[in-house]
Amino acid sequence: MALHIHEAWILLFVLPGLVTPAAINHEDYPADEGDQTSSNDNLIFDDYRGKGCVDDSGFVYKLGERFFPGHSNCPCVCTEDGPVCDQPECPKIHPKCTKVEHNGCCPECKEVKNFCEYHGKNYKILEEFKPSPCEWCRCEPSNEVHCVVADCAVPECVNPVYEPEQCCPVCKNGPNCFAGTTIIPAGIEVKVDDCNICHCHNGDWWKPAQCSKRECQGKQSL
């Protein structure tokens, strides 16, 4: 009998150690208020519909308040139906505008091109210049260059020369023409050999000279 009593006391001391934390019912211990909040994934945001307007950065504007949403330069007014923004019909930018500002609702041209560019050089409005000996040009108010090319007359010689800074070729030795391979002056008869006398056509320098055969004056035999 004493043996059985001793074994019973041993069981009483061992059984409490067999109870694990998993056996505890958590429903009997309500969680803290902080733990309940952190476990809620459904965050509630304020609804500003009919009360105000929110811009891209999350800033709230009151009804009737003017503001600039995002990067827009055009103002908006907050209404119960949402932002009502200005959408003006902006004037067209001048095609020659070289400086445009975007500070206002519409872009504004601050500087218009007031010169002409021709072959890498700039010229003032109404400025006249000669890019080559045969060209005469002017910078027009439209910023475009208008040029006139000289129309040279046909030279009256077969050996014209181009002088520096001159547009058209010149006949330095006067009018002439070819008599065979010889160049003879115009206006006179030229004896080109012992048998032929030639002269140029009047005004027709490109034609060969007219020649007439005379009695040959060869060397007389001794």
PDB file of C-alpha atoms in Angstrom:
ATOM      1  CA  MET A   1       0.000   0.000   0.000  1.00  0.00           C
ATOM      2  CA  ALA A   2       2.810   2.407   0.778  1.00  0.00           C
ATOM      3  CA  LEU A   3       4.293   1.690  -2.656  1.00  0.00           C
ATOM      4  CA  HIS A   4       1.184   2.806  -4.524  1.00  0.00           C
ATOM      5  CA  ILE A   5       0.982   6.086  -2.654  1.00  0.00           C
ATOM      6  CA  HIS A   6       4.566   6.927  -3.566  1.00  0.00           C
ATOM      7  CA  GLU A   7       3.945   6.291  -7.285  1.00  0.00           C
ATOM      8  CA  ALA A   8       0.895   8.567  -7.214  1.00  0.00           C
ATOM      9  CA  TRP A   9       2.922  11.463  -5.898  1.00  0.00           C
ATOM     10  CA  ILE A  10       5.455  11.016  -8.695  1.00  0.00           C
ATOM     11  CA  LEU A  11       2.678  11.299 -11.353  1.00  0.00           C
ATOM     12  CA  LEU A  12       1.401  14.509  -9.820  1.00  0.00           C
ATOM     13  CA  PHE A  13       4.832  16.104 -10.151  1.00  0.00           C
ATOM     14  CA  VAL A  14       5.404  14.891 -13.760  1.00  0.00           C
ATOM     15  CA  LEU A  15       2.026  15.793 -15.362  1.00  0.00           C
ATOM     16  CA  PRO A  16       2.343  19.619 -15.059  1.00  0.00           C
ATOM     17  CA  GLY A  17       5.554  19.469 -17.115  1.00  0.00           C
ATOM     18  CA  LEU A  18       3.730  17.719 -19.976  1.00  0.00           C
ATOM     19  CA  VAL A  19       1.440  20.701 -20.599  1.00  0.00           C
ATOM     20  CA  THR A  20       2.820  22.675 -23.617  1.00  0.00           C
ATOM     21  CA  PRO A  21       2.075  26.293 -24.716  1.00  0.00           C
ATOM     22  CA  ALA A  22       0.198  24.861 -27.727  1.00  0.00           C
ATOM     23  CA  ALA A  23      -2.386  23.493 -25.403  1.00  0.00           C
ATOM     24  CA  ILE A  24      -3.287  26.970 -24.176  1.00  0.00           C
ATOM     25  CA  ASN A  25      -6.413  28.412 -25.863  1.00  0.00           C
ATOM     26  CA  HIS A  26      -5.573  31.929 -27.101  1.00  0.00           C
ATOM     27  CA  GLU A  27      -9.230  32.813 -27.301  1.00  0.00           C
ATOM     28  CA  ASP A  28      -9.182  33.001 -23.543  1.00  0.00           C
ATOM     29  CA  TYR A  29      -6.576  35.819 -23.736  1.00  0.00           C
ATOM     30  CA  PRO A  30      -7.667  38.764 -25.931  1.00  0.00           C
ATOM     31  CA  ALA A  31      -4.814  40.464 -27.894  1.00  0.00           C
ATOM     32  CA  ASP A  32      -3.631  43.951 -27.115  1.00  0.00           C
ATOM     33  CA  GLU A  33      -5.179  46.851 -29.050  1.00  0.00           C
ATOM     34  CA  GLY A  34      -1.847  47.542 -30.806  1.00  0.00           C
ATOM     35  CA  ASP A  35      -1.621  43.975 -32.071  1.00  0.00           C
ATOM     36  CA  GLN A  36      -5.128  44.149 -33.493  1.00  0.00           C
ATOM     37  CA  THR A  37      -4.337  47.333 -35.438  1.00  0.00           C
ATOM     38  CA  SER A  38      -1.104  45.989 -36.942  1.00  0.00           C
ATOM     39  CA  SER A  39      -2.819  42.851 -38.200  1.00  0.00           C
ATOM     40  CA  ASN A  40      -5.445  44.841 -40.153  1.00  0.00           C
ATOM     41  CA  ASP A  41      -4.306  45.187 -43.783  1.00  0.00           C
ATOM     42  CA  ASN A  42      -7.344  47.166 -44.981  1.00  0.00           C
ATOM     43  CA  LEU A  43      -6.328  50.799 -44.393  1.00  0.00           C
ATOM     44  CA  ILE A  44      -9.103  53.369 -44.685  1.00  0.00           C
ATOM     45  CA  PHE A  45      -8.383  56.627 -46.503  1.00  0.00           C
ATOM     46  CA  ASP A  46     -10.397  59.794 -46.342  1.00  0.00           C
ATOM     47  CA  ASP A  47     -12.864  60.369 -49.160  1.00  0.00           C
ATOM     48  CA  TYR A  48     -12.625  63.976 -50.438  1.00  0.00           C
ATOM     49  CA  ARG A  49     -15.260  63.640 -53.141  1.00  0.00           C
ATOM     50  CA  GLY A  50     -17.586  66.615 -52.918  1.00  0.00           C
ATOM     51  CA  LYS A  51     -15.410  68.100 -50.184  1.00  0.00           C
ATOM     52  CA  GLY A  52     -12.142  69.032 -51.887  1.00  0.00           C
ATOM     53  CA  CYS A  53      -9.544  68.172 -54.557  1.00  0.00           C
ATOM     54  CA  VAL A  54      -6.269  66.303 -54.309  1.00  0.00           C
ATOM     55  CA  ASP A  55      -3.285  67.057 -56.569  1.00  0.00           C
ATOM     56  CA  ASP A  56      -0.580  64.652 -57.727  1.00  0.00           C
ATOM     57  CA  SER A  57       1.443  65.131 -54.555  1.00  0.00           C
ATOM     58  CA  GLY A  58      -1.527  64.405 -52.289  1.00  0.00           C
ATOM     59  CA  PHE A  59      -2.167  67.997 -51.229  1.00  0.00           C
ATOM     60  CA  VAL A  60      -5.843  68.735 -50.550  1.00  0.00           C
ATOM     61  CA  TYR A  61      -7.520  71.941 -51.790  1.00  0.00           C
ATOM     62  CA  LYS A  62     -10.825  73.335 -50.597  1.00  0.00           C
ATOM     63  CA  LEU A  63     -13.854  73.859 -52.794  1.00  0.00           C
ATOM     64  CA  GLY A  64     -13.501  77.042 -54.820  1.00  0.00           C
ATOM     65  CA  GLU A  65      -9.719  77.187 -54.340  1.00  0.00           C
ATOM     66  CA  ARG A  66      -7.453  77.711 -57.391  1.00  0.00           C
ATOM     67  CA  PHE A  67      -4.381  75.520 -57.758  1.00  0.00           C
ATOM     68  CA  PHE A  68      -1.926  74.147 -60.320  1.00  0.00           C
ATOM     69  CA  PRO A  69      -2.079  70.344 -60.533  1.00  0.00           C
ATOM     70  CA  GLY A  70       1.123  68.478 -61.185  1.00  0.00           C
ATOM     71  CA  HIS A  71       3.467  70.208 -63.631  1.00  0.00           C
ATOM     72  CA  SER A  72       0.725  72.137 -65.434  1.00  0.00           C
ATOM     73  CA  ASN A  73       1.033  75.906 -65.823  1.00  0.00           C
ATOM     74  CA  CYS A  74      -2.713  76.328 -66.327  1.00  0.00           C
ATOM     75  CA  PRO A  75      -4.725  76.927 -63.107  1.00  0.00           C
ATOM     76  CA  CYS A  76      -7.630  74.776 -61.933  1.00  0.00           C
ATOM     77  CA  VAL A  77     -10.579  75.478 -59.641  1.00  0.00           C
ATOM     78  CA  CYS A  78     -11.681  72.866 -57.144  1.00  0.00           C
ATOM     79  CA  THR A  79     -15.404  72.074 -57.535  1.00  0.00           C
ATOM     80  CA  GLU A  80     -17.721  69.403 -56.160  1.00  0.00           C
ATOM     81  CA  ASP A  81     -17.330  67.566 -59.467  1.00  0.00           C
ATOM     82  CA  GLY A  82     -13.553  67.714 -59.274  1.00  0.00           C
ATOM     83  CA  PRO A  83     -10.932  70.108 -60.694  1.00  0.00           C
ATOM     84  CA  VAL A  84     -12.052  72.353 -63.545  1.00  0.00           C
ATOM     85  CA  CYS A  85      -8.939  73.552 -65.369  1.00  0.00           C
ATOM     86  CA  ASP A  86      -8.349  76.350 -67.846  1.00  0.00           C
ATOM     87  CA  GLN A  87      -7.639  75.133 -71.372  1.00  0.00           C
ATOM     88  CA  PRO A  88      -7.134  78.307 -73.398  1.00  0.00           C
ATOM     89  CA  GLU A  89      -6.477  78.342 -77.128  1.00  0.00           C
ATOM     90  CA  CYS A  90      -2.858  79.410 -77.084  1.00  0.00           C
ATOM     91  CA  PRO A  91      -1.503  81.514 -79.973  1.00  0.00           C
ATOM     92  CA  LYS A  92       0.939  79.877 -82.326  1.00  0.00           C
ATOM     93  CA  ILE A  93       4.633  80.433 -81.728  1.00  0.00           C
ATOM     94  CA  HIS A  94       6.388  82.372 -84.487  1.00  0.00           C
ATOM     95  CA  PRO A  95       8.431  79.949 -86.620  1.00  0.00           C
ATOM     96  CA  LYS A  96      11.473  82.238 -86.276  1.00  0.00           C
ATOM     97  CA  CYS A  97      11.217  82.364 -82.473  1.00  0.00           C
ATOM     98  CA  THR A  98      14.537  81.549 -80.825  1.00  0.00           C
ATOM     99  CA  LYS A  99      13.521  81.869 -77.149  1.00  0.00           C
ATOM    100  CA  VAL A 100      10.287  80.461 -75.685  1.00  0.00           C
ATOM    101  CA  GLU A 101       9.192  80.788 -72.046  1.00  0.00           C
ATOM    102  CA  HIS A 102       6.720  78.417 -70.374  1.00  0.00           C
ATOM    103  CA  ASN A 103       6.082  80.356 -67.178  1.00  0.00           C
ATOM    104  CA  GLY A 104       2.421  81.068 -67.985  1.00  0.00           C
ATOM    105  CA  CYS A 105      -0.465  78.890 -69.053  1.00  0.00           C
ATOM    106  CA  CYS A 106       0.515  79.398 -72.710  1.00  0.00           C
ATOM    107  CA  PRO A 107       4.086  79.369 -74.072  1.00  0.00           C
ATOM    108  CA  GLU A 108       5.322  82.837 -74.928  1.00  0.00           C
ATOM    109  CA  CYS A 109       7.903  83.891 -77.510  1.00  0.00           C
ATOM    110  CA  LYS A 110      10.482  86.232 -75.999  1.00  0.00           C
ATOM    111  CA  GLU A 111      12.909  86.584 -78.893  1.00  0.00           C
ATOM    112  CA  VAL A 112      12.407  86.391 -82.649  1.00  0.00           C
ATOM    113  CA  LYS A 113      15.215  85.722 -85.090  1.00  0.00           C
ATOM    114  CA  ASN A 114      16.172  89.096 -86.624  1.00  0.00           C
ATOM    115  CA  PHE A 115      18.928  88.002 -88.978  1.00  0.00           C
ATOM    116  CA  CYS A 116      19.545  85.809 -91.994  1.00  0.00           C
ATOM    117  CA  GLU A 117      21.907  82.897 -92.137  1.00  0.00           C
ATOM    118  CA  TYR A 118      23.612  82.185 -95.468  1.00  0.00           C
ATOM    119  CA  HIS A 119      26.481  79.751 -96.013  1.00  0.00           C
ATOM    120  CA  GLY A 120      27.361  79.780 -92.304  1.00  0.00           C
ATOM    121  CA  LYS A 121      27.334  83.586 -91.936  1.00  0.00           C
ATOM    122  CA  ASN A 122      24.755  85.877 -90.321  1.00  0.00           C
ATOM    123  CA  TYR A 123      23.474  89.061 -91.955  1.00  0.00           C
ATOM    124  CA  LYS A 124      21.235  91.815 -90.584  1.00  0.00           C
ATOM    125  CA  ILE A 125      17.766  92.482 -91.967  1.00  0.00           C
ATOM    126  CA  LEU A 126      17.991  94.427 -95.291  1.00  0.00           C
ATOM    127  CA  GLU A 127      21.755  93.982 -95.382  1.00  0.00           C
ATOM    128  CA  GLU A 128      23.181  93.542 -98.892  1.00  0.00           C
ATOM    129  CA  PHE A 129      26.200  91.379 -99.603  1.00  0.00           C
ATOM    130  CA  LYS A 130      28.027  89.537-102.383  1.00  0.00           C
ATOM    131  CA  PRO A 131      28.907  85.945-101.520  1.00  0.00           C
ATOM    132  CA  SER A 132      30.643  85.616-104.902  1.00  0.00           C
ATOM    133  CA  PRO A 133      31.603  88.003-107.724  1.00  0.00           C
ATOM    134  CA  CYS A 134      28.514  86.979-109.710  1.00  0.00           C
ATOM    135  CA  GLU A 135      25.974  87.042-106.842  1.00  0.00           C
ATOM    136  CA  TRP A 136      24.185  89.970-105.261  1.00  0.00           C
ATOM    137  CA  CYS A 137      22.120  89.086-102.174  1.00  0.00           C
ATOM    138  CA  ARG A 138      19.968  90.788 -99.550  1.00  0.00           C
ATOM    139  CA  CYS A 139      18.645  89.675 -96.164  1.00  0.00           C
ATOM    140  CA  GLU A 140      14.867  90.080 -96.362  1.00  0.00           C
ATOM    141  CA  PRO A 141      12.561  90.893 -93.380  1.00  0.00           C
ATOM    142  CA  SER A 142      11.269  87.324 -93.648  1.00  0.00           C
ATOM    143  CA  ASN A 143      14.753  86.134 -92.561  1.00  0.00           C
ATOM    144  CA  GLU A 144      15.291  84.657 -95.999  1.00  0.00           C
ATOM    145  CA  VAL A 145      18.129  85.539 -98.364  1.00  0.00           C
ATOM    146  CA  HIS A 146      17.214  86.635-101.884  1.00  0.00           C
ATOM    147  CA  CYS A 147      20.016  86.509-104.456  1.00  0.00           C
ATOM    148  CA  VAL A 148      20.431  87.578-108.065  1.00  0.00           C
ATOM    149  CA  VAL A 149      23.057  85.941-110.248  1.00  0.00           C
ATOM    150  CA  ALA A 150      24.632  88.066-112.944  1.00  0.00           C
ATOM    151  CA  ASP A 151      23.943  87.049-116.542  1.00  0.00           C
ATOM    152  CA  CYS A 152      27.229  87.467-118.362  1.00  0.00           C
ATOM    153  CA  ALA A 153      27.291  88.353-122.027  1.00  0.00           C
ATOM    154  CA  VAL A 154      29.001  86.021-124.424  1.00  0.00           C
ATOM    155  CA  PRO A 155      32.610  87.145-124.765  1.00  0.00           C
ATOM    156  CA  GLU A 156      33.739  88.310-128.226  1.00  0.00           C
ATOM    157  CA  CYS A 157      36.925  86.326-128.189  1.00  0.00           C
ATOM    158  CA  VAL A 158      38.078  82.738-128.133  1.00  0.00           C
ATOM    159  CA  ASN A 159      40.465  83.258-125.208  1.00  0.00           C
ATOM    160  CA  PRO A 160      38.497  85.076-122.437  1.00  0.00           C
ATOM    161  CA  VAL A 161      40.175  85.591-119.067  1.00  0.00           C
ATOM    162  CA  TYR A 162      38.620  85.572-115.580  1.00  0.00           C
ATOM    163  CA  GLU A 163      40.060  88.365-113.477  1.00  0.00           C
ATOM    164  CA  PRO A 164      40.010  88.230-109.667  1.00  0.00           C
ATOM    165  CA  GLU A 165      36.878  89.781-108.073  1.00  0.00           C
ATOM    166  CA  GLN A 166      35.205  90.047-111.480  1.00  0.00           C
ATOM    167  CA  CYS A 167      32.133  88.060-112.349  1.00  0.00           C
ATOM    168  CA  CYS A 168      32.254  87.899-116.119  1.00  0.00           C
ATOM    169  CA  PRO A 169      35.215  86.948-118.293  1.00  0.00           C
ATOM    170  CA  VAL A 170      36.930  89.684-120.323  1.00  0.00           C
ATOM    171  CA  CYS A 171      38.767  89.774-123.622  1.00  0.00           C
ATOM    172  CA  LYS A 172      42.051  91.375-122.637  1.00  0.00           C
ATOM    173  CA  ASN A 173      43.291  91.561-126.252  1.00  0.00           C
ATOM    174  CA  GLY A 174      39.957  92.513-127.798  1.00  0.00           C
ATOM    175  CA  PRO A 175      37.695  90.511-130.133  1.00  0.00           C
ATOM    176  CA  ASN A 176      39.300  87.719-132.115  1.00  0.00           C
ATOM    177  CA  CYS A 177      38.659  84.355-133.760  1.00  0.00           C
ATOM    178  CA  PHE A 178      40.448  81.253-134.985  1.00  0.00           C
ATOM    179  CA  ALA A 179      42.032  80.995-138.400  1.00  0.00           C
ATOM    180  CA  GLY A 180      42.946  77.334-138.312  1.00  0.00           C
ATOM    181  CA  THR A 181      44.853  77.091-135.058  1.00  0.00           C
ATOM    182  CA  THR A 182      45.968  80.715-135.142  1.00  0.00           C
ATOM    183  CA  ILE A 183      44.124  83.412-133.221  1.00  0.00           C
ATOM    184  CA  ILE A 184      43.724  86.575-135.293  1.00  0.00           C
ATOM    185  CA  PRO A 185      42.245  89.903-134.176  1.00  0.00           C
ATOM    186  CA  ALA A 186      38.849  90.923-135.495  1.00  0.00           C
ATOM    187  CA  GLY A 187      38.316  93.938-137.796  1.00  0.00           C
ATOM    188  CA  ILE A 188      41.342  93.521-140.002  1.00  0.00           C
ATOM    189  CA  GLU A 189      42.616  91.151-142.657  1.00  0.00           C
ATOM    190  CA  VAL A 190      45.494  89.002-141.542  1.00  0.00           C
ATOM    191  CA  LYS A 191      47.861  87.149-143.811  1.00  0.00           C
ATOM    192  CA  VAL A 192      48.195  83.836-142.083  1.00  0.00           C
ATOM    193  CA  ASP A 193      50.601  82.301-144.588  1.00  0.00           C
ATOM    194  CA  ASP A 194      52.039  82.923-148.053  1.00  0.00           C
ATOM    195  CA  CYS A 195      48.762  81.988-149.756  1.00  0.00           C
ATOM    196  CA  ASN A 196      45.871  82.906-147.397  1.00  0.00           C
ATOM    197  CA  ILE A 197      44.488  86.136-146.020  1.00  0.00           C
ATOM    198  CA  CYS A 198      41.774  85.779-143.337  1.00  0.00           C
ATOM    199  CA  HIS A 199      39.407  87.971-141.351  1.00  0.00           C
ATOM    200  CA  CYS A 200      36.871  87.289-138.527  1.00  0.00           C
ATOM    201  CA  HIS A 201      33.115  87.291-139.071  1.00  0.00           C
ATOM    202  CA  ASN A 202      31.488  90.412-137.664  1.00  0.00           C
ATOM    203  CA  GLY A 203      30.010  89.453-134.286  1.00  0.00           C
ATOM    204  CA  ASP A 204      30.394  85.746-134.890  1.00  0.00           C
ATOM    205  CA  TRP A 205      33.574  85.113-132.970  1.00  0.00           C
ATOM    206  CA  TRP A 206      32.875  81.381-132.553  1.00  0.00           C
ATOM    207  CA  LYS A 207      32.905  80.808-136.308  1.00  0.00           C
ATOM    208  CA  PRO A 208      36.194  80.102-138.083  1.00  0.00           C
ATOM    209  CA  ALA A 209      37.710  83.048-139.929  1.00  0.00           C
ATOM    210  CA  GLN A 210      36.875  83.663-143.539  1.00  0.00           C
ATOM    211  CA  CYS A 211      39.960  83.163-145.647  1.00  0.00           C
ATOM    212  CA  SER A 212      40.729  83.860-149.291  1.00  0.00           C
ATOM    213  CA  LYS A 213      43.598  82.362-151.232  1.00  0.00           C
ATOM    214  CA  ARG A 214      45.834  84.841-152.971  1.00  0.00           C
ATOM    215  CA  GLU A 215      48.692  84.255-155.337  1.00  0.00           C
ATOM    216  CA  CYS A 216      51.248  82.427-153.309  1.00  0.00           C
ATOM    217  CA  GLN A 217      54.444  84.265-152.791  1.00  0.00           C
ATOM    218  CA  GLY A 218      56.799  81.393-152.297  1.00  0.00           C
ATOM    219  CA  LYS A 219      60.538  81.585-152.363  1.00  0.00           C
ATOM    220  CA  GLN A 220      61.877  82.212-155.790  1.00  0.00           C
ATOM    221  CA  SER A 221      64.457  79.737-156.988  1.00  0.00           C
ATOM    222  CA  LEU A 222      67.894  81.087-157.561  1.00  0.00           C
TER     223      LEU A 222
END
